[in-house]
Amino acid sequence: MVTVREYFGNITNAVRTTYKGMKITLKYWVKEPSITVEYPDRIGGLRSEDLVSERFRGYLKVETSKCTGCLLCMRVCPIDCILIEVNRRDDRRYLDRFDIDQAKCMYCGLCVEECPSAAILFSKKYEGACYDMKELCVSHVSSPVPAARPAKKEAPE
Amino acid sequence: MIQHNLPDMIYKFLLGISGLSAIPDFLLVTASYLIPSAAVLGFVMFVSGMLTYAERKVSADIQNRIGPNRVGPFGLLQMLADGVKLILKEDIIPDAVDRKLFKLAPYIVFSGTMLAVTVVPFGGPFIVADLNIGLVFIIVVSSLIVVGFLMSGWASNNKWALLGGIRSAAQIISYEIPAALSLFTVVLIAGTFSMQKIVMSQGPYPWDWFIFHNPFTFVAFFIFFISSLAEINRLPFDFPEAESELVSGYNVEYSGMRFALFFLAEFANIFISASIAAAVFLGGGNIGLDPYESGIGFQLVMVLIFFAKVVPLCLVTIWIRWTLPRLRIDQMLSMCWKYFIPMSFACLAMTAIWMLVFNGNGIFWRMNG
Ligand code: SF4
Ligand code: SF4
């Protein structure tokens, strides 16, 4: 008797569980919209930068007008991917070179934290595919620019 | 004389346009059989192409994805792109294979599939050969595919392929039995093996269909549908190809066009099993008119009705694939031998008793007046 009950129990179980599963997939088939983002060419008029979160760490960007040329970022970088040359001419300090090798950079953010004038920041750019790895070494200074003067330290209260 | 198959009609037509004398008779006869065969071949290729598209779209919908949408409108031309890709692929024949068998196997699988198509009634007069043993013919040629599977598995000289081939033999041969037994319930009612006659002895309305003839044919329909899933290697019974266990089973060594033949046969099989289920249990393209005598407009309506039944069944096949996980192989065999064969046999016996007791009438026979 037990085996008979088990036998038909198996059949009803099979039918019931199959029905349950099929109902779930039907729901997903008919109702649930797709969540695919058709990157890169059909993203609804957005830019690729808009797809990432607020705190995304993309390529580093440098605002040379703010940079004081203190070289803190270059020193703090654990893998030496920043190279800055600062030269003094006519009583002014000039940024002659500011290269960041994005191929080496591990986006640790130490340079961003360290910069006293918030000149070096993460951008949201991440589409950096290129044919030669050397292209990933980005120069942020093409012709010498005068370094900014450091802001006066606010007097402690 | 009443024309009772498509080649005869084509023969008459050819005779009509060519005049009596010009072309030797045997050419006309050959042509009248070749034309529908070629048409059906092309058509089934098209259908299996569309089914690959449907499979990808449905699976994408179920998994919250989009699926092919780049080639052509809604990605409808994806199958052309796939076909071109497969043709352009290098056709590799590994060194260790048995070359003759390796080359032969895809054609056996493909022709086994295509032979089954010849007796599928597409509604109206559109059936290539209305054999008087049509149903048996389908069962027989569909097991011919096993030979191809085993052959490709053996010839590939690859353990996965061989395992796949052996599994497919075990599976297809055991599921042949419940499939055949459940089809035979209908034969008891219709009293014929001819596909066209089976369709004609049903009616246009659901209560005329054999699935609702009595409770046992209702069960038999589901048994047939599930065991045909097993016969065509669809999930949850896709042991011969089991991607995650056997990589791709019997066709693992194949590439290029030979692989495409396996692939086409597989998708054509979905269509065939759906159309057998539709023709035998769901009334096929029957709209209550004689398929040979009515006008061309009605005949096309019959074809439409037929496809209105086949397409949902194909979609259900796909839907099942993306719902159920693969069984274990011992579960698959015990399911067949412990459940399906006794059940389908019981259905057959009970239908026979039903026919005796109720004098051949279905449950809804009063509705038919
Ligand atoms: S993010 Fe880190 S690795 Fe990259 S440049 Fe800054 S300090 Fe160096
Ligand atoms: S980017 Fe910031 S840390 Fe680096 S040199 Fe300029 S001011 Fe100094």
XYZ file of C-alpha atoms and ligand atoms in Angstrom:
542
model
C 0.000 0.000 0.000
C 2.832 2.315 0.933
C 4.577 1.737 -2.359
C 1.382 2.424 -4.261
C 0.919 5.671 -2.428
C 4.542 6.521 -3.064
C 4.171 5.729 -6.743
C 1.228 8.022 -7.282
C 2.707 10.538 -4.876
C 5.724 10.722 -7.147
C 3.530 11.409 -10.135
C 1.564 14.175 -8.448
C 4.786 15.605 -7.072
C 6.308 15.688 -10.534
C 3.266 17.391 -11.984
C 3.040 19.885 -9.159
C 6.687 20.888 -9.138
C 6.822 21.136 -12.897
C 3.753 23.347 -12.854
C 5.318 25.533 -10.200
C 8.546 25.955 -12.118
C 6.800 26.602 -15.375
C 4.674 29.262 -13.721
C 7.744 31.083 -12.496
C 9.460 31.061 -15.861
C 6.228 32.106 -17.545
C 6.080 35.098 -15.263
C 9.593 36.069 -16.247
C 8.882 35.377 -19.908
C 5.754 37.466 -20.142
C 6.021 40.121 -17.475
C 9.511 40.929 -16.339
C 11.248 43.377 -18.658
C 14.806 42.767 -19.688
C 17.478 44.452 -17.637
C 20.151 44.337 -20.291
C 22.039 47.562 -20.986
C 22.993 47.513 -24.611
C 26.405 49.025 -24.109
C 28.013 50.671 -26.036
C 25.813 51.765 -28.921
C 22.257 51.697 -27.624
C 22.262 53.318 -24.237
C 19.393 55.684 -24.797
C 21.336 58.838 -25.640
C 23.386 58.647 -22.483
C 27.149 58.839 -22.412
C 29.078 55.871 -21.169
C 30.131 57.973 -18.175
C 26.515 58.216 -17.087
C 26.200 54.490 -16.649
C 28.620 54.208 -13.760
C 28.134 55.075 -10.119
C 28.999 58.377 -8.460
C 32.171 57.102 -6.862
C 33.469 55.301 -9.908
C 37.242 55.348 -10.257
C 37.999 55.935 -13.900
C 40.984 57.552 -15.534
C 42.752 60.155 -13.453
C 42.178 63.714 -14.489
C 44.380 66.632 -13.566
C 43.398 70.260 -13.398
C 46.705 71.850 -14.135
C 45.437 75.300 -13.169
C 45.050 74.052 -9.589
C 48.146 71.912 -9.401
C 50.868 73.454 -7.260
C 53.520 71.097 -8.406
C 54.163 69.764 -4.939
C 54.898 66.261 -6.297
C 53.045 64.661 -3.410
C 51.045 62.499 -5.720
C 54.122 61.336 -7.554
C 55.808 60.372 -4.306
C 52.856 58.617 -2.796
C 52.048 56.498 -5.792
C 53.028 52.953 -4.822
C 53.845 51.930 -8.368
C 55.371 55.082 -9.698
C 53.028 55.716 -12.521
C 52.977 59.471 -12.185
C 55.864 61.487 -13.522
C 55.959 65.237 -12.947
C 58.702 67.653 -13.914
C 58.630 71.043 -12.304
C 61.208 73.667 -13.285
C 61.757 77.167 -12.003
C 62.140 79.899 -14.639
C 61.892 83.643 -14.160
C 60.845 83.263 -10.571
C 57.942 81.054 -11.406
C 57.554 77.370 -11.210
C 56.404 75.699 -14.344
C 54.866 72.265 -14.841
C 56.804 70.940 -17.798
C 55.531 67.465 -17.697
C 52.680 65.639 -16.010
C 52.322 62.051 -17.260
C 50.161 59.366 -15.735
C 50.585 55.828 -16.988
C 47.021 54.520 -16.862
C 48.219 51.090 -17.901
C 50.120 50.738 -14.643
C 47.742 52.586 -12.370
C 45.784 50.358 -10.006
C 43.267 53.044 -9.103
C 44.135 52.895 -5.439
C 43.316 56.550 -5.030
C 46.289 57.420 -2.833
C 47.266 60.277 -5.114
C 43.764 61.710 -4.987
C 43.731 61.548 -1.233
C 47.112 63.127 -0.928
C 46.733 66.091 -3.277
C 46.444 69.258 -1.143
C 44.679 71.289 -3.831
C 42.376 68.611 -5.213
C 44.002 68.979 -8.608
C 44.144 65.278 -9.331
C 40.838 63.476 -9.279
C 39.221 60.394 -10.667
C 37.108 60.966 -13.744
C 34.434 58.547 -14.876
C 36.105 57.771 -18.170
C 36.788 54.092 -18.670
C 36.711 53.499 -22.413
C 40.433 53.374 -22.928
C 40.862 50.541 -25.396
C 43.695 51.289 -27.793
C 46.081 49.502 -30.096
C 49.320 50.324 -28.332
C 49.922 50.204 -24.636
C 51.983 53.377 -24.900
C 48.842 55.296 -25.750
C 47.679 54.616 -22.218
C 50.369 56.891 -20.872
C 48.434 60.125 -20.736
C 50.171 63.493 -20.811
C 48.244 66.143 -18.994
C 50.601 68.952 -19.848
C 51.408 69.592 -23.467
C 53.256 72.874 -23.135
C 54.677 74.225 -19.866
C 52.070 75.800 -17.632
C 52.767 77.857 -14.565
C 52.084 76.001 -11.374
C 49.444 77.418 -9.103
C 50.488 79.172 -5.958
C 49.538 77.253 -2.861
C 46.562 78.717 -1.090
C 47.203 80.414 2.186
C 46.720 78.079 5.042
C 43.673 79.041 7.031
C 44.614 80.223 10.428
C 43.685 77.685 13.079
C 41.033 78.992 15.340
C -11.002 10.056 -59.524
C -10.593 11.753 -56.210
C -7.058 13.022 -55.832
C -5.810 11.748 -52.564
C -2.319 12.998 -52.329
C -0.215 15.938 -53.216
C 2.082 14.257 -55.795
C -0.997 13.113 -57.728
C -2.291 16.650 -57.838
C 1.044 17.971 -58.986
C 1.240 15.230 -61.583
C -2.163 16.201 -62.955
C -1.126 19.825 -62.972
C 2.153 19.125 -64.793
C 0.333 16.953 -67.295
C -2.094 19.790 -67.842
C 0.541 22.396 -68.645
C 2.940 20.184 -70.591
C 0.384 18.677 -72.947
C 0.129 14.953 -73.325
C 3.121 13.918 -75.347
C 6.048 16.243 -74.850
C 7.723 14.912 -71.706
C 8.218 11.242 -70.859
C 5.915 10.047 -68.144
C 8.562 8.905 -65.681
C 10.045 12.401 -65.616
C 6.690 13.832 -64.685
C 6.223 11.254 -61.960
C 9.679 11.939 -60.564
C 9.077 15.668 -60.697
C 5.731 15.380 -58.977
C 7.377 13.641 -56.053
C 10.528 15.756 -56.045
C 8.803 19.123 -56.020
C 6.896 18.665 -52.749
C 9.897 16.966 -51.161
C 12.190 19.831 -52.047
C 9.596 22.347 -50.935
C 9.191 20.591 -47.610
C 12.951 20.323 -47.184
C 13.404 24.040 -47.744
C 10.452 24.812 -45.566
C 11.668 22.715 -42.682
C 15.113 24.276 -42.897
C 13.407 27.640 -42.659
C 11.304 26.520 -39.728
C 14.265 25.157 -37.824
C 16.095 28.403 -38.490
C 13.161 30.304 -37.059
C 13.112 27.939 -34.109
C 16.719 28.723 -33.287
C 15.666 32.347 -33.252
C 12.637 31.565 -31.113
C 14.738 29.534 -28.736
C 17.169 32.357 -28.250
C 14.456 34.959 -27.864
C 12.402 32.931 -25.415
C 15.409 31.973 -23.350
C 16.435 35.602 -23.295
C 12.972 36.700 -22.183
C 12.892 34.111 -19.449
C 16.294 35.196 -18.200
C 15.517 38.929 -18.387
C 17.822 39.397 -21.340
C 17.122 40.743 -24.820
C 18.347 38.069 -27.173
C 19.339 38.591 -30.794
C 18.233 42.021 -31.956
C 20.993 43.287 -34.196
C 20.650 41.440 -37.508
C 17.590 42.657 -39.330
C 14.376 43.836 -37.673
C 14.170 42.334 -34.152
C 17.139 40.172 -35.062
C 14.965 38.072 -37.369
C 17.785 37.554 -39.838
C 20.029 36.160 -37.150
C 19.626 32.681 -38.567
C 21.065 33.804 -41.901
C 24.066 35.220 -40.113
C 24.440 31.975 -38.177
C 24.139 29.925 -41.350
C 26.770 31.975 -43.152
C 29.039 31.683 -40.150
C 28.675 27.922 -40.025
C 29.329 27.550 -43.741
C 32.436 29.683 -43.557
C 33.839 27.764 -40.611
C 36.663 25.392 -41.298
C 35.445 21.834 -41.588
C 37.761 19.934 -39.318
C 38.022 16.173 -39.417
C 40.216 15.050 -36.544
C 42.984 12.561 -37.309
C 41.814 9.779 -35.070
C 38.260 9.515 -36.365
C 36.802 6.811 -38.510
C 36.513 8.983 -41.573
C 33.769 7.178 -43.433
C 31.407 6.873 -40.509
C 32.280 10.344 -39.323
C 31.231 11.842 -42.627
C 28.179 9.664 -43.003
C 26.639 10.200 -39.571
C 25.264 13.742 -39.960
C 23.500 12.780 -43.151
C 21.826 9.824 -41.487
C 20.600 11.996 -38.652
C 19.422 14.654 -41.046
C 17.689 12.277 -43.419
C 16.006 10.477 -40.539
C 14.523 13.781 -39.546
C 13.535 14.769 -43.031
C 11.911 11.407 -43.717
C 9.612 12.007 -40.793
C 8.562 15.315 -42.340
C 7.220 13.594 -45.429
C 4.245 12.202 -43.549
C 3.448 15.306 -41.533
C 0.100 16.708 -42.654
C 0.559 20.443 -42.953
C -3.153 20.975 -43.231
C -5.235 20.802 -46.358
C -3.753 18.583 -49.054
C -0.235 19.533 -48.098
C 1.282 16.242 -47.111
C 4.078 14.841 -49.210
C 3.132 11.214 -48.888
C -0.063 10.177 -47.158
C 1.172 6.675 -46.339
C -1.361 4.222 -44.990
C 1.187 3.417 -42.264
C 2.111 7.060 -41.648
C 2.146 6.928 -37.871
C 4.271 3.789 -37.760
C 6.548 5.312 -40.367
C 7.213 8.327 -38.163
C 8.013 6.119 -35.194
C 10.355 3.995 -37.267
C 12.303 6.733 -39.023
C 12.669 8.739 -35.869
C 14.507 5.801 -34.347
C 16.722 5.761 -37.418
C 18.269 8.878 -35.922
C 19.719 6.735 -33.150
C 21.896 5.013 -35.713
C 23.306 8.359 -36.757
C 23.918 9.415 -33.169
C 25.636 6.170 -32.260
C 27.634 6.309 -35.458
C 28.853 9.828 -34.862
C 29.621 9.007 -31.251
C 31.597 5.931 -32.177
C 33.363 7.418 -35.174
C 34.474 10.530 -33.297
C 36.836 8.383 -31.241
C 36.185 10.592 -28.277
C 34.924 9.409 -24.929
C 32.381 12.151 -24.531
C 31.020 11.606 -27.972
C 30.806 7.870 -27.401
C 29.050 8.342 -24.066
C 26.638 10.708 -25.751
C 25.938 8.228 -28.511
C 25.337 5.386 -26.077
C 23.116 7.521 -23.910
C 21.078 8.587 -26.889
C 20.606 4.953 -27.878
C 19.436 4.018 -24.380
C 17.188 7.020 -24.174
C 15.604 7.103 -27.586
C 14.940 3.391 -27.659
C 13.295 3.382 -24.257
C 11.188 6.458 -24.881
C 10.106 5.146 -28.242
C 7.830 2.726 -26.410
C 5.663 5.153 -24.420
C 5.567 7.509 -27.394
C 4.346 4.775 -29.701
C 1.893 3.351 -27.178
C 0.350 6.728 -26.537
C 0.038 7.409 -30.247
C -1.687 4.073 -30.658
C -4.510 5.136 -28.368
C -5.488 7.436 -31.176
C -5.148 4.676 -33.715
C -7.716 2.703 -31.708
C -10.162 5.563 -32.076
C -9.459 6.576 -35.644
C -8.944 3.052 -36.901
C -6.183 4.059 -39.295
C -2.457 4.778 -39.354
C -2.699 7.360 -42.116
C -1.901 10.805 -40.782
C -4.309 12.525 -43.111
C -7.176 10.239 -42.146
C -6.427 10.731 -38.462
C -6.680 14.469 -38.961
C -9.845 14.115 -40.990
C -11.555 11.958 -38.394
C -11.234 14.756 -35.857
C -13.187 17.974 -36.004
C -12.588 21.688 -35.991
C -13.660 22.241 -32.383
C -11.688 21.310 -29.272
C -14.259 18.736 -28.202
C -13.771 16.963 -31.510
C -10.084 16.542 -30.926
C -8.720 13.223 -29.874
C -7.060 14.714 -26.813
C -10.539 15.290 -25.354
C -11.993 12.071 -26.677
C -11.679 10.365 -23.314
C -9.608 10.887 -20.154
C -7.024 8.365 -21.278
C -6.174 10.095 -24.521
C -5.803 13.236 -22.451
C -3.118 11.516 -20.381
C -1.682 9.916 -23.495
C -1.180 13.328 -25.038
C 1.038 14.415 -22.176
C 2.896 11.132 -22.136
C 3.521 11.501 -25.842
C 4.626 15.083 -25.492
C 7.085 14.353 -22.719
C 8.498 11.249 -24.307
C 8.899 13.084 -27.577
C 10.955 15.608 -25.637
C 13.165 12.706 -24.676
C 13.264 11.382 -28.203
C 14.426 14.664 -29.644
C 17.005 15.171 -26.886
C 15.453 18.244 -25.422
C 15.837 19.240 -21.843
C 15.034 17.853 -19.294
C 16.222 14.792 -21.217
C 19.199 16.124 -23.144
C 21.602 13.445 -21.927
C 23.222 12.788 -25.294
C 24.479 16.338 -25.458
C 24.455 17.447 -21.822
C 26.690 20.479 -22.199
C 27.798 20.431 -18.612
C 28.695 16.742 -18.456
C 29.598 15.648 -21.949
C 30.651 19.016 -23.359
C 28.375 18.541 -26.319
C 27.990 14.795 -26.548
C 27.919 13.008 -29.855
C 28.616 16.120 -31.938
C 31.600 17.371 -29.969
C 34.090 16.690 -32.749
C 32.008 18.189 -35.502
C 32.403 21.633 -36.922
C 31.218 23.729 -39.804
C 28.467 22.427 -42.032
C 28.417 18.946 -40.531
C 27.664 20.421 -37.156
C 25.017 22.598 -38.772
C 23.291 19.471 -40.062
C 23.049 18.052 -36.536
C 21.815 21.364 -35.344
C 19.192 21.721 -38.058
C 18.006 18.181 -37.462
C 17.643 18.919 -33.801
C 15.481 21.953 -34.346
C 13.526 20.307 -37.144
C 12.768 17.552 -34.637
C 11.121 20.033 -32.312
C 8.897 21.094 -35.142
C 8.137 17.504 -36.128
C 7.223 16.332 -32.671
C 5.063 19.400 -32.185
C 3.321 18.823 -35.485
C 2.717 15.143 -34.761
C 1.198 16.094 -31.435
C -0.907 18.752 -33.145
C -2.047 16.485 -35.967
C -2.738 13.396 -33.910
C -4.170 14.847 -30.718
C -5.180 18.414 -31.476
C -7.007 18.011 -34.742
C -4.238 19.269 -37.031
C -5.507 21.589 -39.730
C -9.046 20.311 -39.635
C -11.683 23.000 -40.155
C -14.513 20.631 -40.882
C -14.091 20.696 -44.660
C -12.686 18.083 -46.979
C -9.000 18.928 -47.427
C -8.905 17.867 -51.077
C -12.168 19.142 -52.431
C -12.398 22.601 -50.892
C -10.991 25.716 -52.539
C -7.435 26.962 -52.227
C -8.504 29.667 -49.770
C -9.887 27.125 -47.319
C -6.841 24.980 -47.786
C -4.601 27.856 -46.777
C -6.812 28.472 -43.751
C -6.242 24.841 -42.803
C -2.499 25.388 -43.002
C -2.864 28.440 -40.796
C -4.904 26.503 -38.254
C -2.290 23.779 -38.258
C 0.469 26.244 -37.535
C -1.622 27.980 -34.910
C -1.464 24.680 -33.055
C 2.138 23.786 -33.827
C 3.793 27.065 -32.916
C 2.509 27.152 -29.319
C 3.628 23.555 -28.873
C 7.101 24.466 -30.137
C 7.175 27.385 -27.735
C 6.155 25.107 -24.878
C 9.008 22.787 -25.801
C 11.408 25.687 -25.584
C 9.780 26.973 -22.432
C 10.236 23.581 -20.771
C 13.871 23.601 -21.750
C 14.497 26.857 -19.967
C 12.576 25.818 -16.880
C 13.512 22.305 -15.900
C 16.967 21.094 -14.963
C 18.368 17.924 -16.473
C 17.426 14.702 -14.711
C 19.928 12.120 -13.666
C 20.305 9.290 -16.130
C 18.919 6.651 -13.787
C 15.969 8.916 -13.008
C 15.362 9.263 -16.701
C 15.296 5.531 -17.256
C 13.206 4.769 -14.186
C 10.792 7.484 -15.247
C 10.405 5.764 -18.563
C 10.204 2.154 -17.439
C 8.369 2.617 -14.142
C 5.991 5.412 -15.006
C 5.555 6.129 -18.654
C 5.369 2.642 -20.068
C 2.828 1.334 -17.536
C 0.816 4.521 -17.814
C 0.767 4.592 -21.557
C -0.040 0.914 -21.662
C -2.884 1.496 -19.241
C -4.092 4.338 -21.423
C -4.039 2.084 -24.448
C -5.940 -0.688 -22.683
C -8.455 1.665 -21.108
C -9.081 3.392 -24.408
C -9.783 0.026 -25.964
C -12.246 -0.753 -23.180
C -13.762 2.712 -23.545
C -14.299 2.123 -27.229
C -16.099 -1.122 -26.436
C -18.218 0.220 -23.603
C -19.221 3.545 -25.126
C -19.528 2.237 -28.604
C -16.678 4.366 -29.923
C -18.017 7.682 -28.673
C -15.970 10.282 -26.834
C -17.046 12.101 -23.690
C -18.321 15.032 -25.685
C -20.074 12.926 -28.310
C -23.451 14.462 -27.522
C -22.197 17.850 -28.603
C -21.651 16.528 -32.075
C -25.315 15.603 -32.322
S 45.577 55.875 -8.182
Fe 47.222 54.888 -7.043
S 48.332 53.798 -8.612
Fe 47.080 55.246 -9.687
S 48.362 57.019 -9.962
Fe 47.235 57.352 -8.068
S 48.551 56.544 -6.472
Fe 49.338 55.749 -8.395
S 48.397 67.017 -8.594
Fe 48.203 67.637 -6.450
S 49.630 66.303 -5.351
Fe 50.168 66.171 -7.516
S 51.710 67.735 -7.776
Fe 49.809 68.727 -8.286
S 49.134 69.634 -6.387
Fe 50.748 68.201 -5.843
